[in-house]
């Protein structure tokens, strides 16, 4: 029996105008508006036309004020402050003023004209366009009719205080009607509850709309006392404010886009860092399957090396570098055959040639990981000697990176004292005596003495590295955070240059032949 395909709900783009704001969002619903629903919207629009024609004779068709508010509304909508999510215009204020001073029919005509002309720029989809036309035909019409009827019933004059209160109430009524018309359509498509739509559409703009309502009252007061000049002045100020708001919204949108891209880049970088650390850890784990001491030894060397770096006064960044290098310093041993790795046979000259190549091989592997260039340099030099007799490059004294010299001290000590070593372990005291004996020739005398002081204050388990745990030292989550970006001075690709890599290989080959 074949499985039935999973049907995803259709997705519709909707530009919903509410008050001064047009919200641009995606609707997920089981259906598009049916032909019946669309027919009802067409009928509602036609009904608004009929009501406007029947009541139009009672309206105040002040041509100058009508033309000014019409121009103001259309231009405000065309020049609305806009982002990908919302556009904000002052057309709603014009409609409220038209409801108050002209009446329902003129206000409705201005609303329909605003939406219609605005389509030339905003190119709304046909269905949300129809819904917006219905909304902008009806709420100005009803708002204007309510204002006219109430003001006449109460015999309110234009200088009466209740006149301005009624202006505020009509603004709120118009906003509520606007919301209900668009909410019905969204509910039909998405099935979203009215309360949820209030939270989604009304609450975010409520404070700004209350301010706009008070602003409408103020403009009405100025118009009554000053005349058309107040509307012209208000329009100039509002257009200037709208332009500034547009620049602000654009800046915020760009900032959000940059933040989003930055977050995406960070997420991808963290994924890469997780992969890198995981690959290196897996290599060491694979090596540990062949040589049981590898993981514990690497953890012990990393711990010892960081303690030395801390006591020597290195920066936190350098402490983390030497700790990571300690974890990875023996990763190049994957080239060793079992006869060398397990140390159960006498080493031949050919075996020593392989051994002397492992710092270079380890550094080459680590260098392939973005941001690990400085660590590969430390690994490459961790078997160099102060007297120049080390490998793979035969560096001498201060030519050896300081952090590599620290790794050498930690590495030598753990190999001598570890009970899982391929050689017979010796006591911490004996190992310290041996470190001091080769100090200045094989090892850096400064770091030998620092390490000796550290060991003096530690217990037996620390001095023999028995409780060193690779996973604990690795600290995967913290390491991913730390290495999401390159650490220290890394070349553009986070790897040693071709010239230095080639030179290291030549030096390693020469050292192996010596």
JSON list of N, CA, C and O in Angstrom, two decimals, residues 263-281 366-372 476-477 479-486 492-495:
[
{"chain": "A", "resi": 263, "resn": "UNK", "atom": "N", "xyz": [24.37, 36.20, 11.74]},
{"chain": "A", "resi": 263, "resn": "UNK", "atom": "CA", "xyz": [23.98, 35.02, 12.51]},
{"chain": "A", "resi": 263, "resn": "UNK", "atom": "C", "xyz": [24.11, 33.77, 11.67]},
{"chain": "A", "resi": 263, "resn": "UNK", "atom": "O", "xyz": [24.56, 32.72, 12.13]},
{"chain": "A", "resi": 264, "resn": "UNK", "atom": "N", "xyz": [23.69, 33.88, 10.39]},
{"chain": "A", "resi": 264, "resn": "UNK", "atom": "CA", "xyz": [23.80, 32.73, 9.50]},
{"chain": "A", "resi": 264, "resn": "UNK", "atom": "C", "xyz": [25.26, 32.35, 9.31]},
{"chain": "A", "resi": 264, "resn": "UNK", "atom": "O", "xyz": [25.62, 31.16, 9.30]},
{"chain": "A", "resi": 265, "resn": "UNK", "atom": "N", "xyz": [26.13, 33.39, 9.15]},
{"chain": "A", "resi": 265, "resn": "UNK", "atom": "CA", "xyz": [27.55, 33.12, 8.99]},
{"chain": "A", "resi": 265, "resn": "UNK", "atom": "C", "xyz": [28.11, 32.49, 10.25]},
{"chain": "A", "resi": 265, "resn": "UNK", "atom": "O", "xyz": [28.91, 31.55, 10.20]},
{"chain": "A", "resi": 266, "resn": "UNK", "atom": "N", "xyz": [27.68, 33.01, 11.41]},
{"chain": "A", "resi": 266, "resn": "UNK", "atom": "CA", "xyz": [28.15, 32.44, 12.68]},
{"chain": "A", "resi": 266, "resn": "UNK", "atom": "C", "xyz": [27.72, 30.99, 12.81]},
{"chain": "A", "resi": 266, "resn": "UNK", "atom": "O", "xyz": [28.50, 30.13, 13.24]},
{"chain": "A", "resi": 267, "resn": "UNK", "atom": "N", "xyz": [26.46, 30.70, 12.45]},
{"chain": "A", "resi": 267, "resn": "UNK", "atom": "CA", "xyz": [25.95, 29.33, 12.54]},
{"chain": "A", "resi": 267, "resn": "UNK", "atom": "C", "xyz": [26.76, 28.40, 11.63]},
{"chain": "A", "resi": 267, "resn": "UNK", "atom": "O", "xyz": [27.12, 27.29, 12.03]},
{"chain": "A", "resi": 268, "resn": "UNK", "atom": "N", "xyz": [27.03, 28.89, 10.39]},
{"chain": "A", "resi": 268, "resn": "UNK", "atom": "CA", "xyz": [27.80, 28.05, 9.47]},
{"chain": "A", "resi": 268, "resn": "UNK", "atom": "C", "xyz": [29.23, 27.86, 9.98]},
{"chain": "A", "resi": 268, "resn": "UNK", "atom": "O", "xyz": [29.80, 26.78, 9.86]},
{"chain": "A", "resi": 269, "resn": "UNK", "atom": "N", "xyz": [29.80, 28.93, 10.53]},
{"chain": "A", "resi": 269, "resn": "UNK", "atom": "CA", "xyz": [31.16, 28.85, 11.05]},
{"chain": "A", "resi": 269, "resn": "UNK", "atom": "C", "xyz": [31.23, 27.89, 12.22]},
{"chain": "A", "resi": 269, "resn": "UNK", "atom": "O", "xyz": [32.18, 27.11, 12.36]},
{"chain": "A", "resi": 270, "resn": "UNK", "atom": "N", "xyz": [30.21, 27.93, 13.09]},
{"chain": "A", "resi": 270, "resn": "UNK", "atom": "CA", "xyz": [30.18, 27.01, 14.23]},
{"chain": "A", "resi": 270, "resn": "UNK", "atom": "C", "xyz": [30.04, 25.57, 13.75]},
{"chain": "A", "resi": 270, "resn": "UNK", "atom": "O", "xyz": [30.63, 24.66, 14.32]},
{"chain": "A", "resi": 271, "resn": "UNK", "atom": "N", "xyz": [29.23, 25.38, 12.71]},
{"chain": "A", "resi": 271, "resn": "UNK", "atom": "CA", "xyz": [29.10, 24.04, 12.16]},
{"chain": "A", "resi": 271, "resn": "UNK", "atom": "C", "xyz": [30.44, 23.55, 11.63]},
{"chain": "A", "resi": 271, "resn": "UNK", "atom": "O", "xyz": [30.82, 22.39, 11.83]},
{"chain": "A", "resi": 272, "resn": "UNK", "atom": "N", "xyz": [31.15, 24.46, 10.93]},
{"chain": "A", "resi": 272, "resn": "UNK", "atom": "CA", "xyz": [32.48, 24.11, 10.42]},
{"chain": "A", "resi": 272, "resn": "UNK", "atom": "C", "xyz": [33.43, 23.81, 11.56]},
{"chain": "A", "resi": 272, "resn": "UNK", "atom": "O", "xyz": [34.20, 22.84, 11.53]},
{"chain": "A", "resi": 273, "resn": "UNK", "atom": "N", "xyz": [33.39, 24.66, 12.61]},
{"chain": "A", "resi": 273, "resn": "UNK", "atom": "CA", "xyz": [34.27, 24.45, 13.75]},
{"chain": "A", "resi": 273, "resn": "UNK", "atom": "C", "xyz": [33.97, 23.12, 14.43]},
{"chain": "A", "resi": 273, "resn": "UNK", "atom": "O", "xyz": [34.89, 22.39, 14.84]},
{"chain": "A", "resi": 274, "resn": "UNK", "atom": "N", "xyz": [32.68, 22.80, 14.57]},
{"chain": "A", "resi": 274, "resn": "UNK", "atom": "CA", "xyz": [32.30, 21.52, 15.17]},
{"chain": "A", "resi": 274, "resn": "UNK", "atom": "C", "xyz": [32.84, 20.36, 14.34]},
{"chain": "A", "resi": 274, "resn": "UNK", "atom": "O", "xyz": [33.36, 19.38, 14.88]},
{"chain": "A", "resi": 275, "resn": "UNK", "atom": "N", "xyz": [32.72, 20.48, 13.03]},
{"chain": "A", "resi": 275, "resn": "UNK", "atom": "CA", "xyz": [33.23, 19.44, 12.14]},
{"chain": "A", "resi": 275, "resn": "UNK", "atom": "C", "xyz": [34.74, 19.30, 12.29]},
{"chain": "A", "resi": 275, "resn": "UNK", "atom": "O", "xyz": [35.27, 18.20, 12.40]},
{"chain": "A", "resi": 276, "resn": "UNK", "atom": "N", "xyz": [35.44, 20.45, 12.31]},
{"chain": "A", "resi": 276, "resn": "UNK", "atom": "CA", "xyz": [36.90, 20.42, 12.40]},
{"chain": "A", "resi": 276, "resn": "UNK", "atom": "C", "xyz": [37.36, 19.76, 13.70]},
{"chain": "A", "resi": 276, "resn": "UNK", "atom": "O", "xyz": [38.21, 18.85, 13.68]},
{"chain": "A", "resi": 277, "resn": "UNK", "atom": "N", "xyz": [36.80, 20.22, 14.81]},
{"chain": "A", "resi": 277, "resn": "UNK", "atom": "CA", "xyz": [37.20, 19.65, 16.10]},
{"chain": "A", "resi": 277, "resn": "UNK", "atom": "C", "xyz": [36.82, 18.17, 16.15]},
{"chain": "A", "resi": 277, "resn": "UNK", "atom": "O", "xyz": [37.58, 17.34, 16.66]},
{"chain": "A", "resi": 278, "resn": "UNK", "atom": "N", "xyz": [35.66, 17.83, 15.59]},
{"chain": "A", "resi": 278, "resn": "UNK", "atom": "CA", "xyz": [35.23, 16.44, 15.57]},
{"chain": "A", "resi": 278, "resn": "UNK", "atom": "C", "xyz": [36.17, 15.56, 14.75]},
{"chain": "A", "resi": 278, "resn": "UNK", "atom": "O", "xyz": [36.48, 14.43, 15.15]},
{"chain": "A", "resi": 279, "resn": "UNK", "atom": "N", "xyz": [36.63, 16.08, 13.60]},
{"chain": "A", "resi": 279, "resn": "UNK", "atom": "CA", "xyz": [37.55, 15.31, 12.76]},
{"chain": "A", "resi": 279, "resn": "UNK", "atom": "C", "xyz": [38.87, 15.07, 13.49]},
{"chain": "A", "resi": 279, "resn": "UNK", "atom": "O", "xyz": [39.40, 13.95, 13.51]},
{"chain": "A", "resi": 280, "resn": "UNK", "atom": "N", "xyz": [39.42, 16.13, 14.09]},
{"chain": "A", "resi": 280, "resn": "UNK", "atom": "CA", "xyz": [40.69, 15.98, 14.81]},
{"chain": "A", "resi": 280, "resn": "UNK", "atom": "C", "xyz": [40.53, 15.02, 15.99]},
{"chain": "A", "resi": 280, "resn": "UNK", "atom": "O", "xyz": [41.40, 14.19, 16.25]},
{"chain": "A", "resi": 281, "resn": "UNK", "atom": "N", "xyz": [39.41, 15.14, 16.72]},
{"chain": "A", "resi": 281, "resn": "UNK", "atom": "CA", "xyz": [39.16, 14.24, 17.84]},
{"chain": "A", "resi": 281, "resn": "UNK", "atom": "C", "xyz": [39.04, 12.81, 17.36]},
{"chain": "A", "resi": 281, "resn": "UNK", "atom": "O", "xyz": [39.57, 11.88, 17.98]},
{"chain": "A", "resi": 366, "resn": "UNK", "atom": "N", "xyz": [46.74, 19.29, 10.81]},
{"chain": "A", "resi": 366, "resn": "UNK", "atom": "CA", "xyz": [46.08, 20.34, 11.58]},
{"chain": "A", "resi": 366, "resn": "UNK", "atom": "C", "xyz": [45.95, 21.63, 10.76]},
{"chain": "A", "resi": 366, "resn": "UNK", "atom": "O", "xyz": [44.96, 22.36, 10.87]},
{"chain": "A", "resi": 367, "resn": "UNK", "atom": "N", "xyz": [46.95, 21.90, 9.92]},
{"chain": "A", "resi": 367, "resn": "UNK", "atom": "CA", "xyz": [46.93, 23.14, 9.12]},
{"chain": "A", "resi": 367, "resn": "UNK", "atom": "C", "xyz": [45.79, 23.17, 8.12]},
{"chain": "A", "resi": 367, "resn": "UNK", "atom": "O", "xyz": [45.42, 24.25, 7.64]},
{"chain": "A", "resi": 368, "resn": "UNK", "atom": "N", "xyz": [45.22, 22.00, 7.80]},
{"chain": "A", "resi": 368, "resn": "UNK", "atom": "CA", "xyz": [44.10, 21.98, 6.86]},
{"chain": "A", "resi": 368, "resn": "UNK", "atom": "C", "xyz": [42.83, 22.54, 7.48]},
{"chain": "A", "resi": 368, "resn": "UNK", "atom": "O", "xyz": [41.88, 22.86, 6.76]},
{"chain": "A", "resi": 369, "resn": "UNK", "atom": "N", "xyz": [42.80, 22.67, 8.81]},
{"chain": "A", "resi": 369, "resn": "UNK", "atom": "CA", "xyz": [41.61, 23.17, 9.50]},
{"chain": "A", "resi": 369, "resn": "UNK", "atom": "C", "xyz": [41.67, 24.68, 9.61]},
{"chain": "A", "resi": 369, "resn": "UNK", "atom": "O", "xyz": [42.69, 25.23, 10.07]},
{"chain": "A", "resi": 370, "resn": "UNK", "atom": "N", "xyz": [40.62, 25.35, 9.18]},
{"chain": "A", "resi": 370, "resn": "UNK", "atom": "CA", "xyz": [40.55, 26.81, 9.21]},
{"chain": "A", "resi": 370, "resn": "UNK", "atom": "C", "xyz": [40.80, 27.34, 10.61]},
{"chain": "A", "resi": 370, "resn": "UNK", "atom": "O", "xyz": [40.14, 26.95, 11.57]},
{"chain": "A", "resi": 371, "resn": "UNK", "atom": "N", "xyz": [41.78, 28.25, 10.74]},
{"chain": "A", "resi": 371, "resn": "UNK", "atom": "CA", "xyz": [42.05, 28.89, 12.02]},
{"chain": "A", "resi": 371, "resn": "UNK", "atom": "C", "xyz": [43.06, 28.16, 12.88]},
{"chain": "A", "resi": 371, "resn": "UNK", "atom": "O", "xyz": [43.40, 28.63, 13.97]},
{"chain": "A", "resi": 372, "resn": "UNK", "atom": "N", "xyz": [43.59, 27.00, 12.42]},
{"chain": "A", "resi": 372, "resn": "UNK", "atom": "CA", "xyz": [44.52, 26.23, 13.24]},
{"chain": "A", "resi": 372, "resn": "UNK", "atom": "C", "xyz": [45.98, 26.41, 12.80]},
{"chain": "A", "resi": 372, "resn": "UNK", "atom": "O", "xyz": [46.85, 25.63, 13.20]},
{"chain": "A", "resi": 476, "resn": "UNK", "atom": "N", "xyz": [34.47, 20.12, 24.10]},
{"chain": "A", "resi": 476, "resn": "UNK", "atom": "CA", "xyz": [34.05, 20.35, 22.72]},
{"chain": "A", "resi": 476, "resn": "UNK", "atom": "C", "xyz": [33.24, 21.62, 22.54]},
{"chain": "A", "resi": 476, "resn": "UNK", "atom": "O", "xyz": [33.52, 22.42, 21.64]},
{"chain": "A", "resi": 477, "resn": "UNK", "atom": "N", "xyz": [32.22, 21.85, 23.38]},
{"chain": "A", "resi": 477, "resn": "UNK", "atom": "CA", "xyz": [31.35, 23.02, 23.20]},
{"chain": "A", "resi": 477, "resn": "UNK", "atom": "C", "xyz": [32.14, 24.32, 23.30]},
{"chain": "A", "resi": 477, "resn": "UNK", "atom": "O", "xyz": [32.00, 25.22, 22.46]},
{"chain": "A", "resi": 479, "resn": "UNK", "atom": "N", "xyz": [35.30, 24.69, 22.89]},
{"chain": "A", "resi": 479, "resn": "UNK", "atom": "CA", "xyz": [36.30, 24.78, 21.82]},
{"chain": "A", "resi": 479, "resn": "UNK", "atom": "C", "xyz": [35.67, 25.23, 20.51]},
{"chain": "A", "resi": 479, "resn": "UNK", "atom": "O", "xyz": [36.26, 25.98, 19.74]},
{"chain": "A", "resi": 480, "resn": "UNK", "atom": "N", "xyz": [34.44, 24.77, 20.25]},
{"chain": "A", "resi": 480, "resn": "UNK", "atom": "CA", "xyz": [33.74, 25.21, 19.05]},
{"chain": "A", "resi": 480, "resn": "UNK", "atom": "C", "xyz": [33.52, 26.72, 19.10]},
{"chain": "A", "resi": 480, "resn": "UNK", "atom": "O", "xyz": [33.72, 27.44, 18.11]},
{"chain": "A", "resi": 481, "resn": "UNK", "atom": "N", "xyz": [33.11, 27.23, 20.27]},
{"chain": "A", "resi": 481, "resn": "UNK", "atom": "CA", "xyz": [32.92, 28.67, 20.43]},
{"chain": "A", "resi": 481, "resn": "UNK", "atom": "C", "xyz": [34.24, 29.41, 20.19]},
{"chain": "A", "resi": 481, "resn": "UNK", "atom": "O", "xyz": [34.30, 30.42, 19.52]},
{"chain": "A", "resi": 482, "resn": "UNK", "atom": "N", "xyz": [35.32, 28.87, 20.78]},
{"chain": "A", "resi": 482, "resn": "UNK", "atom": "CA", "xyz": [36.60, 29.56, 20.71]},
{"chain": "A", "resi": 482, "resn": "UNK", "atom": "C", "xyz": [37.18, 29.55, 19.31]},
{"chain": "A", "resi": 482, "resn": "UNK", "atom": "O", "xyz": [37.81, 30.52, 18.88]},
{"chain": "A", "resi": 483, "resn": "UNK", "atom": "N", "xyz": [36.93, 28.48, 18.56]},
{"chain": "A", "resi": 483, "resn": "UNK", "atom": "CA", "xyz": [37.53, 28.36, 17.24]},
{"chain": "A", "resi": 483, "resn": "UNK", "atom": "C", "xyz": [36.53, 28.55, 16.11]},
{"chain": "A", "resi": 483, "resn": "UNK", "atom": "O", "xyz": [36.80, 28.18, 14.98]},
{"chain": "A", "resi": 484, "resn": "UNK", "atom": "N", "xyz": [35.41, 29.18, 16.42]},
{"chain": "A", "resi": 484, "resn": "UNK", "atom": "CA", "xyz": [34.47, 29.56, 15.36]},
{"chain": "A", "resi": 484, "resn": "UNK", "atom": "C", "xyz": [35.11, 30.60, 14.47]},
{"chain": "A", "resi": 484, "resn": "UNK", "atom": "O", "xyz": [34.79, 30.74, 13.30]},
{"chain": "A", "resi": 485, "resn": "UNK", "atom": "N", "xyz": [36.02, 31.38, 15.04]},
{"chain": "A", "resi": 485, "resn": "UNK", "atom": "CA", "xyz": [36.78, 32.36, 14.28]},
{"chain": "A", "resi": 485, "resn": "UNK", "atom": "C", "xyz": [38.25, 32.05, 14.46]},
{"chain": "A", "resi": 485, "resn": "UNK", "atom": "O", "xyz": [38.66, 31.49, 15.48]},
{"chain": "A", "resi": 486, "resn": "UNK", "atom": "N", "xyz": [39.10, 32.42, 13.50]},
{"chain": "A", "resi": 486, "resn": "UNK", "atom": "CA", "xyz": [40.52, 32.14, 13.62]},
{"chain": "A", "resi": 486, "resn": "UNK", "atom": "C", "xyz": [41.10, 32.77, 14.87]},
{"chain": "A", "resi": 486, "resn": "UNK", "atom": "O", "xyz": [40.72, 33.85, 15.28]},
{"chain": "A", "resi": 492, "resn": "UNK", "atom": "N", "xyz": [45.56, 34.32, 5.73]},
{"chain": "A", "resi": 492, "resn": "UNK", "atom": "CA", "xyz": [44.21, 34.53, 5.21]},
{"chain": "A", "resi": 492, "resn": "UNK", "atom": "C", "xyz": [43.41, 33.23, 5.17]},
{"chain": "A", "resi": 492, "resn": "UNK", "atom": "O", "xyz": [42.23, 33.23, 5.42]},
{"chain": "A", "resi": 493, "resn": "UNK", "atom": "N", "xyz": [44.09, 32.10, 4.82]},
{"chain": "A", "resi": 493, "resn": "UNK", "atom": "CA", "xyz": [43.35, 30.84, 4.75]},
{"chain": "A", "resi": 493, "resn": "UNK", "atom": "C", "xyz": [43.56, 29.98, 5.97]},
{"chain": "A", "resi": 493, "resn": "UNK", "atom": "O", "xyz": [43.15, 28.83, 6.01]},
{"chain": "A", "resi": 494, "resn": "UNK", "atom": "N", "xyz": [44.21, 30.50, 7.00]},
{"chain": "A", "resi": 494, "resn": "UNK", "atom": "CA", "xyz": [44.39, 29.77, 8.24]},
{"chain": "A", "resi": 494, "resn": "UNK", "atom": "C", "xyz": [45.41, 28.65, 8.15]},
{"chain": "A", "resi": 494, "resn": "UNK", "atom": "O", "xyz": [45.49, 27.80, 9.02]},
{"chain": "A", "resi": 495, "resn": "UNK", "atom": "N", "xyz": [46.24, 28.64, 7.09]},
{"chain": "A", "resi": 495, "resn": "UNK", "atom": "CA", "xyz": [47.21, 27.57, 6.90]},
{"chain": "A", "resi": 495, "resn": "UNK", "atom": "C", "xyz": [48.61, 28.17, 6.73]},
{"chain": "A", "resi": 495, "resn": "UNK", "atom": "O", "xyz": [48.75, 29.34, 6.35]}
]
